[in-house]
PDB file of C-alpha atoms in Angstrom:
ATOM      1  CA  MET A   1     -12.127  -2.385 -18.681  1.00  0.00           C
ATOM      2  CA  THR A   2     -10.703  -5.840 -18.085  1.00  0.00           C
ATOM      3  CA  LEU A   3      -7.202  -6.343 -19.357  1.00  0.00           C
ATOM      4  CA  SER A   4      -6.444  -9.863 -20.430  1.00  0.00           C
ATOM      5  CA  ILE A   5      -2.921 -10.948 -21.245  1.00  0.00           C
ATOM      6  CA  GLU A   6      -2.137 -14.567 -21.985  1.00  0.00           C
ATOM      7  CA  PRO A   7      -0.046 -16.082 -19.174  1.00  0.00           C
ATOM      8  CA  GLN A   8       2.711 -17.177 -21.567  1.00  0.00           C
ATOM      9  CA  SER A   9       3.108 -13.727 -23.156  1.00  0.00           C
ATOM     10  CA  LYS A  10       5.393 -11.179 -21.533  1.00  0.00           C
ATOM     11  CA  LEU A  11       4.862  -7.451 -21.708  1.00  0.00           C
ATOM     12  CA  SER A  12       7.598  -4.898 -21.116  1.00  0.00           C
ATOM     13  CA  LEU A  13       7.228  -2.364 -18.317  1.00  0.00           C
ATOM     14  CA  ALA A  14       7.380   0.479 -20.848  1.00  0.00           C
ATOM     15  CA  ALA A  15       4.594  -1.106 -22.906  1.00  0.00           C
ATOM     16  CA  PHE A  16       2.500  -1.610 -19.761  1.00  0.00           C
ATOM     17  CA  LEU A  17       2.918   2.024 -18.714  1.00  0.00           C
ATOM     18  CA  ASN A  18       1.623   3.093 -22.159  1.00  0.00           C
ATOM     19  CA  LEU A  19      -1.605   1.104 -21.751  1.00  0.00           C
ATOM     20  CA  PRO A  20      -4.743   2.951 -20.626  1.00  0.00           C
ATOM     21  CA  GLU A  21      -5.481   2.774 -16.911  1.00  0.00           C
ATOM     22  CA  THR A  22      -8.064   0.221 -15.824  1.00  0.00           C
ATOM     23  CA  GLU A  23     -10.712   0.400 -13.115  1.00  0.00           C
ATOM     24  CA  PRO A  24      -9.857  -1.137 -10.756  1.00  0.00           C
ATOM     25  CA  ALA A  25      -6.147  -0.631 -11.327  1.00  0.00           C
ATOM     26  CA  SER A  26      -3.871  -3.173 -12.954  1.00  0.00           C
ATOM     27  CA  GLU A  27      -0.365  -3.933 -11.758  1.00  0.00           C
ATOM     28  CA  TYR A  28       2.731  -5.048 -13.647  1.00  0.00           C
ATOM     29  CA  ILE A  29       4.673  -7.855 -11.973  1.00  0.00           C
ATOM     30  CA  ASP A  30       7.433  -9.835 -13.708  1.00  0.00           C
ATOM     31  CA  GLY A  31       6.117  -9.253 -17.218  1.00  0.00           C
ATOM     32  CA  GLN A  32       2.506 -10.070 -16.329  1.00  0.00           C
ATOM     33  CA  VAL A  33      -0.481  -7.802 -15.781  1.00  0.00           C
ATOM     34  CA  TYR A  34      -2.812  -8.427 -12.853  1.00  0.00           C
ATOM     35  CA  GLN A  35      -5.977  -6.456 -12.236  1.00  0.00           C
ATOM     36  CA  LYS A  36      -6.733  -5.665  -8.615  1.00  0.00           C
ATOM     37  CA  PRO A  37     -10.196  -6.592  -7.339  1.00  0.00           C
ATOM     38  CA  MET A  38     -12.744  -3.865  -6.733  1.00  0.00           C
ATOM     39  CA  PRO A  39     -12.575  -2.907  -3.033  1.00  0.00           C
ATOM     40  CA  GLN A  40     -15.558  -3.915  -0.947  1.00  0.00           C
ATOM     41  CA  GLY A  41     -16.982  -2.232   2.158  1.00  0.00           C
ATOM     42  CA  LYS A  42     -14.503  -3.204   4.895  1.00  0.00           C
ATOM     43  CA  HIS A  43     -11.506  -2.749   2.614  1.00  0.00           C
ATOM     44  CA  SER A  44     -12.724   0.606   1.359  1.00  0.00           C
ATOM     45  CA  LEU A  45     -13.549   2.002   4.792  1.00  0.00           C
ATOM     46  CA  ILE A  46     -10.230   0.968   6.366  1.00  0.00           C
ATOM     47  CA  GLN A  47      -8.357   2.366   3.357  1.00  0.00           C
ATOM     48  CA  THR A  48     -10.186   5.699   3.377  1.00  0.00           C
ATOM     49  CA  GLU A  49     -10.156   6.255   7.140  1.00  0.00           C
ATOM     50  CA  PHE A  50      -6.591   5.121   7.779  1.00  0.00           C
ATOM     51  CA  ALA A  51      -5.117   7.169   4.926  1.00  0.00           C
ATOM     52  CA  SER A  52      -6.964  10.190   6.319  1.00  0.00           C
ATOM     53  CA  THR A  53      -5.680   9.460   9.840  1.00  0.00           C
ATOM     54  CA  ILE A  54      -2.085   9.164   8.611  1.00  0.00           C
ATOM     55  CA  ASN A  55      -2.472  12.495   6.810  1.00  0.00           C
ATOM     56  CA  GLN A  56      -3.873  14.141   9.945  1.00  0.00           C
ATOM     57  CA  GLN A  57      -0.662  13.083  11.701  1.00  0.00           C
ATOM     58  CA  GLY A  58       1.814  13.699   8.885  1.00  0.00           C
ATOM     59  CA  LYS A  59       0.608  16.551   6.664  1.00  0.00           C
ATOM     60  CA  PRO A  60       0.390  19.504   9.088  1.00  0.00           C
ATOM     61  CA  ARG A  61       3.989  18.959  10.195  1.00  0.00           C
ATOM     62  CA  LYS A  62       5.167  18.017   6.672  1.00  0.00           C
ATOM     63  CA  LEU A  63       6.399  14.627   7.857  1.00  0.00           C
ATOM     64  CA  ALA A  64       4.546  12.142   5.651  1.00  0.00           C
ATOM     65  CA  LEU A  65       1.794  11.867   3.066  1.00  0.00           C
ATOM     66  CA  ALA A  66      -0.538   8.881   2.549  1.00  0.00           C
ATOM     67  CA  LEU A  67      -2.016   8.346  -0.910  1.00  0.00           C
ATOM     68  CA  THR A  68      -4.551   5.695  -1.871  1.00  0.00           C
ATOM     69  CA  GLU A  69      -4.367   3.619  -5.056  1.00  0.00           C
ATOM     70  CA  LEU A  70      -1.224   5.442  -6.223  1.00  0.00           C
ATOM     71  CA  ARG A  71       0.791   3.836  -9.013  1.00  0.00           C
ATOM     72  CA  CYS A  72       4.389   3.383  -7.845  1.00  0.00           C
ATOM     73  CA  THR A  73       6.887   2.166 -10.436  1.00  0.00           C
ATOM     74  CA  PHE A  74      10.182   0.834  -9.089  1.00  0.00           C
ATOM     75  CA  GLY A  75      12.419  -2.218  -9.261  1.00  0.00           C
ATOM     76  CA  GLY A  76      10.997  -3.229 -12.651  1.00  0.00           C
ATOM     77  CA  ARG A  77       7.414  -3.427 -11.373  1.00  0.00           C
ATOM     78  CA  SER A  78       4.474  -1.054 -11.352  1.00  0.00           C
ATOM     79  CA  LEU A  79       2.388  -1.562  -8.221  1.00  0.00           C
ATOM     80  CA  VAL A  80      -0.700   0.155  -6.855  1.00  0.00           C
ATOM     81  CA  PRO A  81      -0.688  -0.243  -3.066  1.00  0.00           C
ATOM     82  CA  ASP A  82      -3.944   0.285  -1.223  1.00  0.00           C
ATOM     83  CA  ILE A  83      -2.110   2.985   0.740  1.00  0.00           C
ATOM     84  CA  ALA A  84       1.359   4.281  -0.154  1.00  0.00           C
ATOM     85  CA  VAL A  85       2.992   6.530   2.432  1.00  0.00           C
ATOM     86  CA  PHE A  86       5.927   8.748   1.530  1.00  0.00           C
ATOM     87  CA  GLU A  87       8.114  10.722   3.874  1.00  0.00           C
ATOM     88  CA  TRP A  88       7.643  14.388   3.031  1.00  0.00           C
ATOM     89  CA  SER A  89      11.172  14.870   1.700  1.00  0.00           C
ATOM     90  CA  ARG A  90      10.622  12.037  -0.824  1.00  0.00           C
ATOM     91  CA  ILE A  91       7.383  13.292  -2.389  1.00  0.00           C
ATOM     92  CA  PRO A  92       8.176  13.970  -6.053  1.00  0.00           C
ATOM     93  CA  VAL A  93       7.261  17.450  -7.262  1.00  0.00           C
ATOM     94  CA  ASP A  94       6.950  18.989 -10.711  1.00  0.00           C
ATOM     95  CA  GLU A  95       8.476  22.230 -12.005  1.00  0.00           C
ATOM     96  CA  ASN A  96       5.679  24.215 -10.275  1.00  0.00           C
ATOM     97  CA  GLY A  97       6.432  22.733  -6.874  1.00  0.00           C
ATOM     98  CA  GLU A  98       3.230  20.689  -7.005  1.00  0.00           C
ATOM     99  CA  ILE A  99       2.995  16.965  -6.391  1.00  0.00           C
ATOM    100  CA  ALA A 100       4.107  15.016  -9.460  1.00  0.00           C
ATOM    101  CA  ASN A 101       1.723  12.736 -11.306  1.00  0.00           C
ATOM    102  CA  ARG A 102       4.217   9.892 -11.691  1.00  0.00           C
ATOM    103  CA  PHE A 103       5.826   8.232  -8.714  1.00  0.00           C
ATOM    104  CA  GLU A 104       8.865   6.328  -9.944  1.00  0.00           C
ATOM    105  CA  SER A 105      10.062   5.254  -6.541  1.00  0.00           C
ATOM    106  CA  HIS A 106       9.187   2.929  -3.679  1.00  0.00           C
ATOM    107  CA  PRO A 107       6.845   4.075  -0.915  1.00  0.00           C
ATOM    108  CA  ASP A 108       8.366   4.375   2.545  1.00  0.00           C
ATOM    109  CA  TRP A 109       5.395   2.507   4.016  1.00  0.00           C
ATOM    110  CA  VAL A 110       3.158   0.213   2.002  1.00  0.00           C
ATOM    111  CA  ILE A 111      -0.231  -0.867   3.367  1.00  0.00           C
ATOM    112  CA  GLU A 112      -2.285  -3.614   1.727  1.00  0.00           C
ATOM    113  CA  ILE A 113      -5.784  -4.620   2.833  1.00  0.00           C
ATOM    114  CA  LEU A 114      -6.909  -8.121   1.915  1.00  0.00           C
ATOM    115  CA  SER A 115     -10.131  -8.352  -0.084  1.00  0.00           C
ATOM    116  CA  PRO A 116     -12.184 -11.576   0.105  1.00  0.00           C
ATOM    117  CA  GLU A 117     -11.360 -12.652  -3.452  1.00  0.00           C
ATOM    118  CA  GLN A 118      -7.653 -11.783  -3.318  1.00  0.00           C
ATOM    119  CA  SER A 119      -4.800 -14.240  -3.063  1.00  0.00           C
ATOM    120  CA  PRO A 120      -3.060 -13.513   0.268  1.00  0.00           C
ATOM    121  CA  ASN A 121       0.263 -14.770  -1.095  1.00  0.00           C
ATOM    122  CA  ARG A 122       0.138 -12.449  -4.116  1.00  0.00           C
ATOM    123  CA  VAL A 123      -0.529  -9.470  -1.838  1.00  0.00           C
ATOM    124  CA  ILE A 124       2.204 -10.514   0.619  1.00  0.00           C
ATOM    125  CA  ASN A 125       4.597 -10.920  -2.322  1.00  0.00           C
ATOM    126  CA  LYS A 126       4.003  -7.255  -3.241  1.00  0.00           C
ATOM    127  CA  ILE A 127       4.881  -6.176   0.293  1.00  0.00           C
ATOM    128  CA  ILE A 128       8.003  -8.342   0.393  1.00  0.00           C
ATOM    129  CA  PHE A 129       9.100  -6.973  -3.003  1.00  0.00           C
ATOM    130  CA  SER A 130       8.643  -3.424  -1.702  1.00  0.00           C
ATOM    131  CA  ILE A 131      10.672  -4.157   1.446  1.00  0.00           C
ATOM    132  CA  GLN A 132      13.423  -5.639  -0.752  1.00  0.00           C
ATOM    133  CA  HIS A 133      13.432  -2.351  -2.696  1.00  0.00           C
ATOM    134  CA  GLN A 134      13.960   0.062   0.221  1.00  0.00           C
ATOM    135  CA  THR A 135      10.436   0.356   1.625  1.00  0.00           C
ATOM    136  CA  GLN A 136      10.879   0.791   5.384  1.00  0.00           C
ATOM    137  CA  LEU A 137       7.611  -0.749   6.564  1.00  0.00           C
ATOM    138  CA  GLY A 138       4.833  -2.944   5.225  1.00  0.00           C
ATOM    139  CA  TRP A 139       1.441  -3.834   6.687  1.00  0.00           C
ATOM    140  CA  PHE A 140      -0.845  -6.616   5.486  1.00  0.00           C
ATOM    141  CA  ILE A 141      -4.283  -5.986   6.991  1.00  0.00           C
ATOM    142  CA  ASP A 142      -6.681  -8.950   7.131  1.00  0.00           C
ATOM    143  CA  PRO A 143     -10.184  -7.692   8.044  1.00  0.00           C
ATOM    144  CA  HIS A 144     -11.583 -11.238   8.344  1.00  0.00           C
ATOM    145  CA  ASP A 145      -8.916 -12.355  10.829  1.00  0.00           C
ATOM    146  CA  ARG A 146      -8.673  -8.906  12.473  1.00  0.00           C
ATOM    147  CA  SER A 147      -4.897  -9.137  12.245  1.00  0.00           C
ATOM    148  CA  ILE A 148      -2.073  -7.102  10.783  1.00  0.00           C
ATOM    149  CA  MET A 149       1.094  -8.760   9.551  1.00  0.00           C
ATOM    150  CA  VAL A 150       4.047  -6.388   9.870  1.00  0.00           C
ATOM    151  CA  PHE A 151       7.046  -6.472   7.528  1.00  0.00           C
ATOM    152  CA  LEU A 152      10.333  -4.763   8.330  1.00  0.00           C
ATOM    153  CA  PRO A 153      13.665  -5.006   6.485  1.00  0.00           C
ATOM    154  CA  ASN A 154      15.881  -7.927   7.536  1.00  0.00           C
ATOM    155  CA  GLN A 155      13.278  -9.381   9.930  1.00  0.00           C
ATOM    156  CA  LEU A 156      10.723 -12.129   9.827  1.00  0.00           C
ATOM    157  CA  PRO A 157       7.154 -10.833   9.607  1.00  0.00           C
ATOM    158  CA  GLU A 158       5.108 -10.612  12.798  1.00  0.00           C
ATOM    159  CA  VAL A 159       1.338 -10.947  13.138  1.00  0.00           C
ATOM    160  CA  LYS A 160      -0.317  -8.500  15.523  1.00  0.00           C
ATOM    161  CA  TYR A 161      -3.778  -8.631  17.103  1.00  0.00           C
ATOM    162  CA  ASP A 162      -6.106  -6.549  19.293  1.00  0.00           C
ATOM    163  CA  SER A 163      -4.170  -4.272  21.664  1.00  0.00           C
ATOM    164  CA  ASP A 164      -0.759  -5.026  20.120  1.00  0.00           C
ATOM    165  CA  MET A 165       1.128  -1.854  19.235  1.00  0.00           C
ATOM    166  CA  LEU A 166       2.096  -1.445  15.604  1.00  0.00           C
ATOM    167  CA  PRO A 167       5.347  -0.020  14.254  1.00  0.00           C
ATOM    168  CA  ILE A 168       4.974   3.085  12.110  1.00  0.00           C
ATOM    169  CA  LEU A 169       7.398   5.256  10.161  1.00  0.00           C
ATOM    170  CA  ASN A 170      10.150   6.825  12.250  1.00  0.00           C
ATOM    171  CA  VAL A 171       9.099  10.327  11.166  1.00  0.00           C
ATOM    172  CA  LEU A 172       5.742   9.681  12.891  1.00  0.00           C
ATOM    173  CA  SER A 173       7.266   8.066  15.981  1.00  0.00           C
ATOM    174  CA  ASP A 174       5.328  10.231  18.467  1.00  0.00           C
ATOM    175  CA  TRP A 175       2.072   8.603  17.272  1.00  0.00           C
ATOM    176  CA  GLN A 176       0.937   5.251  18.654  1.00  0.00           C
ATOM    177  CA  VAL A 177      -1.362   2.855  16.819  1.00  0.00           C
ATOM    178  CA  ARG A 178      -2.848  -0.444  18.013  1.00  0.00           C
ATOM    179  CA  VAL A 179      -4.408  -3.140  15.851  1.00  0.00           C
ATOM    180  CA  ALA A 180      -7.785  -2.425  17.479  1.00  0.00           C
ATOM    181  CA  ASP A 181      -7.508   1.217  16.349  1.00  0.00           C
ATOM    182  CA  ILE A 182      -7.399   0.112  12.712  1.00  0.00           C
ATOM    183  CA  PHE A 183     -10.411  -2.183  13.004  1.00  0.00           C
ATOM    184  CA  SER A 184     -12.395   0.457  14.928  1.00  0.00           C
ATOM    185  CA  PHE A 185     -12.793   2.211  11.568  1.00  0.00           C
ATOM    186  CA  LEU A 186     -15.290  -0.518  10.626  1.00  0.00           C
ATOM    187  CA  GLN A 187     -17.843   0.664  13.204  1.00  0.00           C
ATOM    188  CA  VAL A 188     -20.503   2.809  11.550  1.00  0.00           C
ATOM    189  CA  ASN A 189     -23.014   3.184  14.386  1.00  0.00           C
TER     190      ASN A 189
END
């Protein structure tokens, strides 16, 4: 379903959250609704493999959990990062002790993977917004350029390539990741 809202009309966050979900997901940013593009091969493979890798590191020790395409509502926006990572102690739970359906908080680590038809600035803006609202770490992965732009609070972003080491969440600090490790997920033979 394609959601079309006239650029001059504003929608409240509450009204947006009452709309049916779209496929691919739509996001609410400053009163406007934007539908994310459908992930293509490189995007999808990096997203799937890296979320799984994070969970292999974080889940057994109950340190962190990576979730793909999870709606996170915070700071007056409702965003759907490609990968949202939460420190274990911040995972919302329901009355049964199970993971909650609604995440009304910022991720600790937000990872966005650029798709060919996406606006890089719009995606970067989402990461910056998240960092401004207590997210500890943001990655902007560009499969075409084979680079990862890293965002940390109160610092200018840095672009990393090849064998450059990447910062990760402090709770996972015994794990080391290089840019090349991320792009190795693209190899299928």
